[in-house]
Amino acid sequence: MTSDEERRALTALRFNWAPTPDDVWKPAPFHVAALHHDVLRTVLDSFAEADRSADSSPVGVAVLGQRGTGKTHLLGTVRQEVQQRGGFFFLVELLEARAFWHSTAMSMLAGLARPMPDGTTQLRTFLRKLADRVDAPRAVRRAVTGETELSRPALDAFVDLTRKANRQVGTECQDTLRALVLYAGESAALEDVGYDFLSSSDEEEPGTRTAWGLRRNRRAPQEVVRDASRLLAMVAPTVIAVDQIDLMVAQSVKATTQEVRGEIDWQTSLLLEQVASGLMALRETTKRSLSVVSCLPQTWRDVKEQATDTVQDRFREAAPLKEIPSVAVGRELVEKRFAVLFEEVGFVPPYPTWPVHPDAFTEVVGFTPRELLRRVDTHVRACLADGEVRELRHLLHATGDPVGAGPGAAPVGRPSAARLADEFGKIDSRYAELIAAADPAPALSQQYEDVRVPELLTAGLTAWIGAQDDAVEAFSLDPIPLGGKPALHARLRHSLDEESEDEEHWSFRAICAPHHIAALNRIRNAVTAAGLTEGIAKRKLFLLRSADWSGGARTREVLAAFKRAGGETIAFPAADIRRLAALEQLIRYFGLETLRPWFADRRPAAEISCLRQALGGDRRDRGTAVAIAVPVTGAGPATDAVPGTPVHRDAGPPTVPVPNMPTTPPTVPVPSLSPPVPVPSPPTPSSPNPAAGPAPAVESVPVWPTGSDVRGRPAAGIDPEQLDLGAVPGRPEPLRIGLESLRRHTVIFAGSGSGKTVLIRRLVEECALRGVSAIVLDPNNDLARLGDAWPAAPGGWGPADADRAATYLSGTEVVIWTPGRQSGRPLAFQPLPRFADVLDDPDGFTAAVDAAVATLAPHARVDGGTDKARLGRAVLREALYSYARTGANDLRAFTELLDDLPDGVSQLAGAPKLAAGMAQLLKAALINDPLFGGVGTPVDPGELLTPAPGRRARISVISFVGLPDDPQRQSFVNQLQLALFTWIKRHPAGDRPLGGLFVMDEAQTLAPSGTVTACTQSTLALTSQARKYGLGLVFATQAPKALHNQIPGNAATQFVGLLTVPVQIEAAREVARAKGTDVTDVGKLRTGQFYAAVEGGRFVKMQAPMCLSHHPRSPLTAEEVLQRATTPPAGR
């Protein structure tokens, strides 16, 4: 074990010992079943009672515990259990008692946007279950769940079916039901209509609600909660948990001075009465719902004593949460966290709780979970700061023995002042470059502010926290909101008193909407979410807006009340956005641990005017600040820095841009930046950014190098002709393959747990290092991290792989595309190939027509085996030949030709009638499936394979999150392959070994054996034709027997990994036996072991290396994929 390994392992031990409400929604891999088992059983027993009920709600449960005993963690476990049992969960963060119902309604809206265990949001899960409950037809079900475009008739039909299933609920809650369906829609405009109604906001544009059957009047928040609960109760029970009561009481009690203590008592009494009334009304208002309140015992005691009604009649108290009851539980709390964190960095500890010695746990009884984790965290941080690994042997007092005490002890290592100066200089330079290149436009767009601004503010506030020295641990940030319509874009919390859980808050909300009603709705929702209340100084809200507010009377009235409550409007200039975007990229690529000392020394957040105005600068005395020269390029507001002018943090004469070195060692060690982790360049016109709107039409740059352009060129030190596949047991040299051999295609047969995904990724990465771009189909969301750096070097890397990974990340542009999802990075292709490009190639022309017939036949209902289908298919083929010879490829124009088939086009009797019928079916398909019609900005396939200037390669990952079923995926892949086929003919690789790579995971669903799909013909055409133009295909499948037999026959390179299904094992052995080898142990292979046959040779066993990009155990959720798709490529 080396000191670097220990340092990496200790650095990975990050503890969230003070979870925020948002942590309730995260998976809980650290849950210890023996801790608070009785309380959890009480809550789940009550939930089961709600499940058995038709519509009534059981008595609520009060979960009580002192600080640090695990109240928030318990709620997270409840959420997980409830969702796994088919129920719904909502967390109400109550900060202002007078806004109880508005807070509850807003929290339910936010909760509906949260994912269930399968990745689908609670809202869409509810709508799907309700559609099943009312027996909705498939077309209606798909429309209301957001799978297809929503229409008014489909919405009316759904509401009518709900009314028939439950007349009272369907009639009284129809407006809320309509709004929920709109809120689930893919269209941002529909989502806004639904969200504004459900948040009790005014209608932005007159008529938008009535167009969907909604009444114009606002519905009160309590009515929205009641309606939503009644609708949810039709399909499943619900848990509504109320949190943050302690915080609200603490902030209110200490809001004024001691001199007016009587008034404080009166205000507190009123506050507690309002809380109690809200909690009791919640149970009465909701149906089939369990109300859970979580707070300190003293707060609950005050609620019971101050409330005029008897709240205890409506809530039962669970057994109080207590301290850690035994040594075994304390040890398990630490073991579970360490196991996950160590595994992420590939570290095997000497014993599970290292460096916490097993003897230390003899003192754990009586600690709260938070106290234990804090004690361990303090020890780990001290080891890192002192440069020495020590075992923690006592929890009650600070002692620790050096690991391996004696001459052989391994210090963790601490960077010298000279090394810090060098590393800070590298970060300074990169930061200046990123500021100059950042694009502020997305953050200033109403369409993208809810996605972009939270990311930017989180980066800026993280940097601000990092500059607070010893106060760092007292500050925390709410996580970036995922999905939905966040009321706030960021919230900074400052812990003031752990006993009462008192906090100070700074909340932020950018408002770019020009329409006055839209702006007012956002202000109201932000005020509620922030808990902004006149007289409560600990809760602050800052609205970020550079444009003037409307001058209308209503706007002036709302803003005046906002200002009286302590709110403030702050300008949000482009200069601030550039710096925030640069910080975001620095954190993403250098890592937070690396940047902590730089944050403390450089104080980059102090340059950002909106943060400086909101937070008042650093909370400490500082010496001389350090200036970083920032050459700002591009046009910007007049307030921006003059291009090329150095920007200084403090007034006074310019300082020399040299790090201000600390006189004492930093508290957290700085990992080496040699070589530095690269940060990709910002997006260029060839890197489409959805936040900037449709990309201008540009001519695709060829994917081979011209002149001094680095695109398509191999990286320095990389063999341009060959790549290593893996280590072969008993051989000194690895198994190698020529890059040009990949033209003759590759097939991978391997099941779950085989390492198939890692092999695919490493193959794509090695090609990118040689300047070869790739298109990667991602059906399982596990390839979208191809642009992510590992947080620490994983196991399975070779000696040079760290440098190799840095080179790969710096030279490769990874872009995520989401066909079918406008909220991501949509992708569309014309359904017909570009016939004009193959008019002079008889074979290519025939292949293009065959592929077009395969595309259109299913939609025209002529893909069957009946006589009518065969006749129709013949007419379709003849019509396509006639139309294609003109060089046109517009599907709508072709349907018009079919509708009035010219004489002489077909030899068959009755052809005009058959053609007219097909024309109507194709027109209907264009209406029902916009993606089939190529709706959206069409993308030239060259865009997918053309890197931005300064990059060697582009990897276009095409996610299927917007294509939920196989027919949609097959139709889209067919369009992609048709477009790709014609493009490569115009842009062959020429003398290059390999022009591009096209990777198809789960290929058996696209080109199966024995069944013809919409993309079978185009897949086989590519398989036979692509090699001569320099495009290599990679097919991966878990089911070799299910893959079309022409594909393995056309693949010169084959891999066989772990398979567990007997029929698939036998199919793989058949393939191997055809090459003179029998892979008898294919069912016993370990992860990463494969049999490989290169260039038609015999199979040999090899161990594949770990991929260069981050590959954790769990794939991304759909929401995470969409978020990455909307992030510019340079932002990952």
mmCIF file of C-alpha atoms in Angstrom, residues 16 40 69 108 195 198 338 352 371 414 452 512 546 576 599 605 652 725 754 763 767 803 850 891 916 1025 1044 1116 1128:
data_model
loop_
_atom_site.group_PDB
_atom_site.id
_atom_site.type_symbol
_atom_site.label_atom_id
_atom_site.label_comp_id
_atom_site.label_asym_id
_atom_site.label_seq_id
_atom_site.Cartn_x
_atom_site.Cartn_y
_atom_site.Cartn_z
ATOM 1 C CA ASN A 16 -22.940 14.010 5.272
ATOM 2 C CA LEU A 40 -39.901 2.730 11.294
ATOM 3 C CA THR A 69 -30.442 11.086 16.156
ATOM 4 C CA MET A 108 -46.384 18.351 -3.355
ATOM 5 C CA TYR A 195 -47.813 24.390 -12.922
ATOM 6 C CA LEU A 198 -51.498 24.050 -9.366
ATOM 7 C CA PHE A 338 -16.728 3.177 4.299
ATOM 8 C CA PRO A 352 -13.662 -2.583 7.251
ATOM 9 C CA GLU A 371 -21.836 12.764 16.738
ATOM 10 C CA ARG A 414 1.531 17.514 2.165
ATOM 11 C CA ARG A 452 -28.718 26.675 -15.878
ATOM 12 C CA CYS A 512 -35.863 36.386 -16.661
ATOM 13 C CA SER A 546 -31.025 42.741 -14.740
ATOM 14 C CA ASP A 576 -21.015 37.368 -13.079
ATOM 15 C CA PHE A 599 -10.827 28.843 -3.048
ATOM 16 C CA ALA A 605 -16.543 34.310 -5.321
ATOM 17 C CA GLY A 652 -6.128 49.765 -5.089
ATOM 18 C CA LEU A 725 -7.541 -4.773 -26.180
ATOM 19 C CA SER A 754 -19.609 -9.301 -17.585
ATOM 20 C CA LEU A 763 -13.007 0.738 -27.199
ATOM 21 C CA CYS A 767 -10.578 5.294 -30.799
ATOM 22 C CA ASP A 803 -2.241 10.203 -18.103
ATOM 23 C CA ASP A 850 -35.027 -0.887 -49.792
ATOM 24 C CA LEU A 891 -41.891 12.491 -46.939
ATOM 25 C CA ALA A 916 -54.198 6.546 -51.799
ATOM 26 C CA GLN A 1025 -21.636 -1.262 -47.141
ATOM 27 C CA HIS A 1044 -29.642 -11.409 -36.818
ATOM 28 C CA LEU A 1116 -28.017 7.800 -14.679
ATOM 29 C CA PRO A 1128 -23.075 22.547 -23.029
#
